[in-house]
PDB file of C-alpha atoms in Angstrom:
ATOM      1  CA  MET A   1     119.563 180.251  98.940  1.00 40.00           C
ATOM      2  CA  ALA A   2     118.328 179.150  95.562  1.00 41.00           C
ATOM      3  CA  GLU A   3     115.213 176.973  95.677  1.00 40.00           C
ATOM      4  CA  HIS A   4     116.907 174.039  94.009  1.00 39.00           C
ATOM      5  CA  GLU A   5     119.630 173.847  96.708  1.00 47.00           C
ATOM      6  CA  ASN A   6     116.998 172.682  99.147  1.00 48.00           C
ATOM      7  CA  ALA A   7     115.524 170.013  96.958  1.00 46.00           C
ATOM      8  CA  PRO A   8     115.834 166.399  97.908  1.00 46.00           C
ATOM      9  CA  VAL A   9     118.620 164.527  96.063  1.00 47.00           C
ATOM     10  CA  GLU A  10     118.392 160.769  95.483  1.00 43.00           C
ATOM     11  CA  THR A  11     121.699 159.087  95.712  1.00 45.00           C
ATOM     12  CA  PRO A  12     122.316 155.716  94.092  1.00 41.00           C
ATOM     13  CA  ALA A  13     121.857 152.330  95.804  1.00 40.00           C
ATOM     14  CA  THR A  14     124.827 150.980  97.632  1.00 39.00           C
ATOM     15  CA  GLU A  15     127.377 149.961  95.007  1.00 40.00           C
ATOM     16  CA  GLY A  16     126.921 146.446  93.750  1.00 37.00           C
ATOM     17  CA  THR A  17     123.373 146.044  95.181  1.00 57.00           C
ATOM     18  CA  ASN A  18     119.815 147.527  94.723  1.00 85.00           C
ATOM     19  CA  GLU A  19     118.918 146.881  98.270  1.00 93.00           C
ATOM     20  CA  ARG A  20     119.344 150.447  99.728  1.00 95.00           C
ATOM     21  CA  ILE A  21     117.801 153.837  99.026  1.00 95.00           C
ATOM     22  CA  GLU A  22     119.283 157.140 100.185  1.00 96.00           C
ATOM     23  CA  VAL A  23     117.801 160.540  99.735  1.00 97.00           C
ATOM     24  CA  SER A  24     119.184 163.789 101.065  1.00 98.00           C
ATOM     25  CA  ARG A  25     118.046 167.344 101.756  1.00 98.00           C
ATOM     26  CA  LEU A  26     119.464 170.465 103.145  1.00 98.00           C
ATOM     27  CA  ILE A  27     117.535 171.579 106.186  1.00 98.00           C
ATOM     28  CA  PRO A  28     118.202 175.068 107.424  1.00 98.00           C
ATOM     29  CA  ALA A  29     118.455 174.132 111.096  1.00 98.00           C
ATOM     30  CA  PRO A  30     121.105 172.864 113.587  1.00 98.00           C
ATOM     31  CA  ALA A  31     121.648 169.173 113.775  1.00 98.00           C
ATOM     32  CA  ALA A  32     120.579 169.127 117.391  1.00 98.00           C
ATOM     33  CA  ASP A  33     117.137 170.459 116.553  1.00 98.00           C
ATOM     34  CA  ILE A  34     116.705 167.872 113.867  1.00 98.00           C
ATOM     35  CA  PHE A  35     118.050 165.095 116.095  1.00 98.00           C
ATOM     36  CA  SER A  36     115.484 165.973 118.857  1.00 98.00           C
ATOM     37  CA  VAL A  37     112.735 165.143 116.396  1.00 98.00           C
ATOM     38  CA  LEU A  38     114.375 161.857 115.276  1.00 98.00           C
ATOM     39  CA  THR A  39     114.863 160.599 118.820  1.00 98.00           C
ATOM     40  CA  ASP A  40     111.385 161.356 119.904  1.00 98.00           C
ATOM     41  CA  PRO A  41     108.912 158.421 119.245  1.00 98.00           C
ATOM     42  CA  LYS A  42     106.112 160.809 118.448  1.00 98.00           C
ATOM     43  CA  GLY A  43     108.551 162.670 116.084  1.00 97.00           C
ATOM     44  CA  HIS A  44     108.556 159.509 113.920  1.00 96.00           C
ATOM     45  CA  VAL A  45     104.808 159.777 113.611  1.00 97.00           C
ATOM     46  CA  ASP A  46     105.008 163.484 112.995  1.00 97.00           C
ATOM     47  CA  ILE A  47     107.253 163.158 110.003  1.00 97.00           C
ATOM     48  CA  ASP A  48     105.877 159.887 108.418  1.00 94.00           C
ATOM     49  CA  ALA A  49     104.961 160.259 104.767  1.00 92.00           C
ATOM     50  CA  SER A  50     103.978 156.690 104.292  1.00 86.00           C
ATOM     51  CA  GLY A  51     100.765 156.974 106.209  1.00 86.00           C
ATOM     52  CA  MET A  52     101.378 153.845 108.175  1.00 87.00           C
ATOM     53  CA  LEU A  53     102.433 155.355 111.511  1.00 93.00           C
ATOM     54  CA  LEU A  54      99.351 156.192 113.679  1.00 94.00           C
ATOM     55  CA  ASP A  55     100.910 156.907 117.036  1.00 97.00           C
ATOM     56  CA  ALA A  56     103.891 156.065 119.240  1.00 98.00           C
ATOM     57  CA  GLU A  57     104.547 155.264 122.879  1.00 98.00           C
ATOM     58  CA  GLY A  58     107.872 155.400 124.705  1.00 98.00           C
ATOM     59  CA  GLU A  59     110.615 157.568 126.026  1.00 98.00           C
ATOM     60  CA  THR A  60     113.124 159.656 123.890  1.00 98.00           C
ATOM     61  CA  VAL A  61     115.856 157.221 122.751  1.00 98.00           C
ATOM     62  CA  ALA A  62     119.411 157.895 123.757  1.00 98.00           C
ATOM     63  CA  ARG A  63     121.458 154.672 122.908  1.00 98.00           C
ATOM     64  CA  PRO A  64     121.432 151.558 120.767  1.00 98.00           C
ATOM     65  CA  GLY A  65     119.041 149.014 122.236  1.00 98.00           C
ATOM     66  CA  ASP A  66     116.483 151.603 123.260  1.00 98.00           C
ATOM     67  CA  ARG A  67     112.950 150.694 122.054  1.00 98.00           C
ATOM     68  CA  PHE A  68     109.610 152.257 121.635  1.00 98.00           C
ATOM     69  CA  VAL A  69     106.179 151.056 120.318  1.00 98.00           C
ATOM     70  CA  VAL A  70     104.561 152.301 117.129  1.00 96.00           C
ATOM     71  CA  HIS A  71     100.907 151.748 116.307  1.00 95.00           C
ATOM     72  CA  MET A  72     100.694 151.011 112.549  1.00 91.00           C
ATOM     73  CA  ASP A  73      98.144 150.772 109.811  1.00 89.00           C
ATOM     74  CA  ARG A  74      99.510 148.842 106.889  1.00 76.00           C
ATOM     75  CA  GLU A  75      96.295 149.601 104.961  1.00 76.00           C
ATOM     76  CA  ALA A  76      97.717 152.987 104.070  1.00 69.00           C
ATOM     77  CA  LEU A  77     100.071 151.242 101.613  1.00 68.00           C
ATOM     78  CA  GLY A  78      97.356 148.926 100.219  1.00 66.00           C
ATOM     79  CA  ASP A  79      99.774 146.075  99.798  1.00 67.00           C
ATOM     80  CA  LEU A  80      99.127 143.619 102.629  1.00 68.00           C
ATOM     81  CA  PRO A  81      95.737 143.237 104.516  1.00 68.00           C
ATOM     82  CA  LEU A  82      97.329 143.471 107.920  1.00 73.00           C
ATOM     83  CA  GLY A  83      95.013 146.239 109.217  1.00 77.00           C
ATOM     84  CA  ARG A  84      96.119 147.968 112.481  1.00 86.00           C
ATOM     85  CA  TYR A  85      98.909 146.381 114.563  1.00 87.00           C
ATOM     86  CA  ASP A  86     101.951 147.358 116.817  1.00 93.00           C
ATOM     87  CA  VAL A  87     105.649 147.100 116.155  1.00 93.00           C
ATOM     88  CA  GLU A  88     108.677 147.823 118.271  1.00 96.00           C
ATOM     89  CA  VAL A  89     111.221 150.094 116.982  1.00 97.00           C
ATOM     90  CA  VAL A  90     114.693 148.894 118.097  1.00 97.00           C
ATOM     91  CA  ILE A  91     117.544 151.539 117.882  1.00 98.00           C
ATOM     92  CA  THR A  92     120.540 149.885 116.203  1.00 98.00           C
ATOM     93  CA  GLU A  93     122.813 152.948 115.900  1.00 98.00           C
ATOM     94  CA  LEU A  94     122.808 156.278 117.707  1.00 98.00           C
ATOM     95  CA  ILE A  95     125.381 158.956 117.504  1.00 98.00           C
ATOM     96  CA  PRO A  96     124.074 162.179 118.917  1.00 98.00           C
ATOM     97  CA  ASP A  97     123.521 164.890 116.310  1.00 98.00           C
ATOM     98  CA  THR A  98     125.046 162.567 113.606  1.00 98.00           C
ATOM     99  CA  GLU A  99     123.216 159.294 113.018  1.00 98.00           C
ATOM    100  CA  ILE A 100     120.273 157.310 114.076  1.00 98.00           C
ATOM    101  CA  ALA A 101     119.071 153.934 112.746  1.00 98.00           C
ATOM    102  CA  TRP A 102     116.636 151.339 113.705  1.00 97.00           C
ATOM    103  CA  THR A 103     114.899 148.178 112.770  1.00 95.00           C
ATOM    104  CA  VAL A 104     111.314 147.058 113.424  1.00 92.00           C
ATOM    105  CA  GLU A 105     110.237 143.988 115.323  1.00 92.00           C
ATOM    106  CA  ALA A 106     106.725 142.548 115.499  1.00 84.00           C
ATOM    107  CA  ARG A 107     105.012 139.364 116.548  1.00 78.00           C
ATOM    108  CA  ILE A 108     105.929 137.584 113.350  1.00 73.00           C
ATOM    109  CA  ARG A 109     109.312 135.678 113.423  1.00 72.00           C
ATOM    110  CA  PRO A 110     111.870 135.828 112.078  1.00 74.00           C
ATOM    111  CA  HIS A 111     112.008 139.633 112.227  1.00 76.00           C
ATOM    112  CA  ALA A 112     112.399 141.228 108.834  1.00 77.00           C
ATOM    113  CA  ARG A 113     115.640 143.053 109.705  1.00 84.00           C
ATOM    114  CA  HIS A 114     115.260 146.033 107.384  1.00 88.00           C
ATOM    115  CA  ILE A 115     116.989 149.157 108.645  1.00 95.00           C
ATOM    116  CA  TYR A 116     115.882 152.749 108.442  1.00 96.00           C
ATOM    117  CA  GLY A 117     118.021 155.601 109.451  1.00 98.00           C
ATOM    118  CA  TYR A 118     119.157 159.245 109.187  1.00 98.00           C
ATOM    119  CA  ARG A 119     122.640 160.727 108.906  1.00 98.00           C
ATOM    120  CA  LEU A 120     123.198 164.359 109.758  1.00 98.00           C
ATOM    121  CA  GLU A 121     126.131 166.539 108.552  1.00 98.00           C
ATOM    122  CA  THR A 122     126.561 170.173 109.486  1.00 98.00           C
ATOM    123  CA  VAL A 123     127.075 172.166 106.284  1.00 98.00           C
ATOM    124  CA  VAL A 124     126.876 175.835 105.380  1.00 97.00           C
ATOM    125  CA  GLY A 125     123.343 176.817 105.537  1.00 97.00           C
ATOM    126  CA  GLY A 126     122.248 174.179 107.947  1.00 98.00           C
ATOM    127  CA  THR A 127     122.264 170.345 108.030  1.00 98.00           C
ATOM    128  CA  LEU A 128     122.397 167.945 105.182  1.00 98.00           C
ATOM    129  CA  VAL A 129     120.100 165.195 106.199  1.00 98.00           C
ATOM    130  CA  THR A 130     120.287 161.799 104.541  1.00 98.00           C
ATOM    131  CA  SER A 131     117.463 159.416 104.991  1.00 97.00           C
ATOM    132  CA  TYR A 132     118.193 155.764 104.258  1.00 97.00           C
ATOM    133  CA  TYR A 133     116.297 152.442 103.966  1.00 95.00           C
ATOM    134  CA  ASP A 134     118.395 149.166 103.739  1.00 95.00           C
ATOM    135  CA  TRP A 135     116.789 145.807 103.161  1.00 92.00           C
ATOM    136  CA  SER A 136     120.021 143.881 102.366  1.00 92.00           C
ATOM    137  CA  GLU A 137     119.748 141.807 105.632  1.00 89.00           C
ATOM    138  CA  VAL A 138     116.210 140.793 105.132  1.00 89.00           C
ATOM    139  CA  ASP A 139     115.564 137.188 105.678  1.00 83.00           C
ATOM    140  CA  ALA A 140     114.624 134.969 102.675  1.00 84.00           C
ATOM    141  CA  GLU A 141     111.233 134.153 104.162  1.00 83.00           C
ATOM    142  CA  TRP A 142     110.304 137.806 104.228  1.00 82.00           C
ATOM    143  CA  ARG A 143     111.526 138.268 100.703  1.00 85.00           C
ATOM    144  CA  ARG A 144     108.983 135.691  99.585  1.00 85.00           C
ATOM    145  CA  ARG A 145     106.091 137.379 101.556  1.00 81.00           C
ATOM    146  CA  VAL A 146     106.765 141.073 100.904  1.00 81.00           C
ATOM    147  CA  ASP A 147     108.007 143.128  97.939  1.00 82.00           C
ATOM    148  CA  PHE A 148     111.006 145.375  98.954  1.00 86.00           C
ATOM    149  CA  PRO A 149     111.427 148.113  99.288  1.00 87.00           C
ATOM    150  CA  VAL A 150     108.403 148.493 101.633  1.00 82.00           C
ATOM    151  CA  VAL A 151     108.809 152.324 101.678  1.00 84.00           C
ATOM    152  CA  PRO A 152     109.744 153.742  98.322  1.00 87.00           C
ATOM    153  CA  ALA A 153     112.293 156.647  97.685  1.00 92.00           C
ATOM    154  CA  ALA A 154     109.343 159.042  97.111  1.00 93.00           C
ATOM    155  CA  ALA A 155     108.135 158.456 100.599  1.00 91.00           C
ATOM    156  CA  LEU A 156     111.658 159.014 102.100  1.00 95.00           C
ATOM    157  CA  LYS A 157     111.901 162.232 100.066  1.00 96.00           C
ATOM    158  CA  ALA A 158     108.492 163.483 101.330  1.00 96.00           C
ATOM    159  CA  THR A 159     109.517 162.563 104.960  1.00 96.00           C
ATOM    160  CA  LEU A 160     112.509 164.869 104.590  1.00 98.00           C
ATOM    161  CA  GLY A 161     110.243 167.774 103.684  1.00 97.00           C
ATOM    162  CA  ILE A 162     107.937 166.998 106.533  1.00 98.00           C
ATOM    163  CA  LEU A 163     110.999 166.841 108.822  1.00 98.00           C
ATOM    164  CA  GLU A 164     112.090 170.359 107.847  1.00 98.00           C
ATOM    165  CA  ARG A 165     108.613 171.671 108.561  1.00 98.00           C
ATOM    166  CA  THR A 166     108.340 169.823 111.883  1.00 98.00           C
ATOM    167  CA  VAL A 167     111.659 171.145 113.030  1.00 98.00           C
ATOM    168  CA  ARG A 168     110.649 174.719 112.089  1.00 97.00           C
ATOM    169  CA  ARG A 169     107.458 174.440 114.048  1.00 96.00           C
ATOM    170  CA  ARG A 170     109.046 172.975 117.048  1.00 95.00           C
ATOM    171  CA  THR A 171     111.720 175.576 117.278  1.00 93.00           C
ATOM    172  CA  ALA A 172     109.555 178.643 116.373  1.00 86.00           C
TER     173      ALA A 172
END
């Protein structure tokens, strides 16, 4: 496989909006191996490229509505002086070996309602993994407080590379 075939590819924002980022990468592994990292709360910490996720607590997720706690450090982004805090990840979509998506809930109300997720497609050479971040449903109050996107495309791209390495190490 040529080196460029494995490079992340940024896809355009959802047509008509600029409130969604999608990046993709071919990972030479079965979808089930990748999905096992994405459904494991500690897997989220293992692949985080933003530097915000410190640790996680909870069981492997299996269905929409499942939740787990993530210990965060917003100082890693240097944008808001929130320091360390906890959030709850709430699974909004889960189709085994195909797609997982979630939103984040914290003490502050209303919840921001931004969605993170991954779509997996089996292709020749492995699995095409698309990471996405959608803030189209974010409440107006949050839009006044925070600049979106919170996580830039570069961090999503980096996370896909870390995901590949993590899958390789877990299945070696």
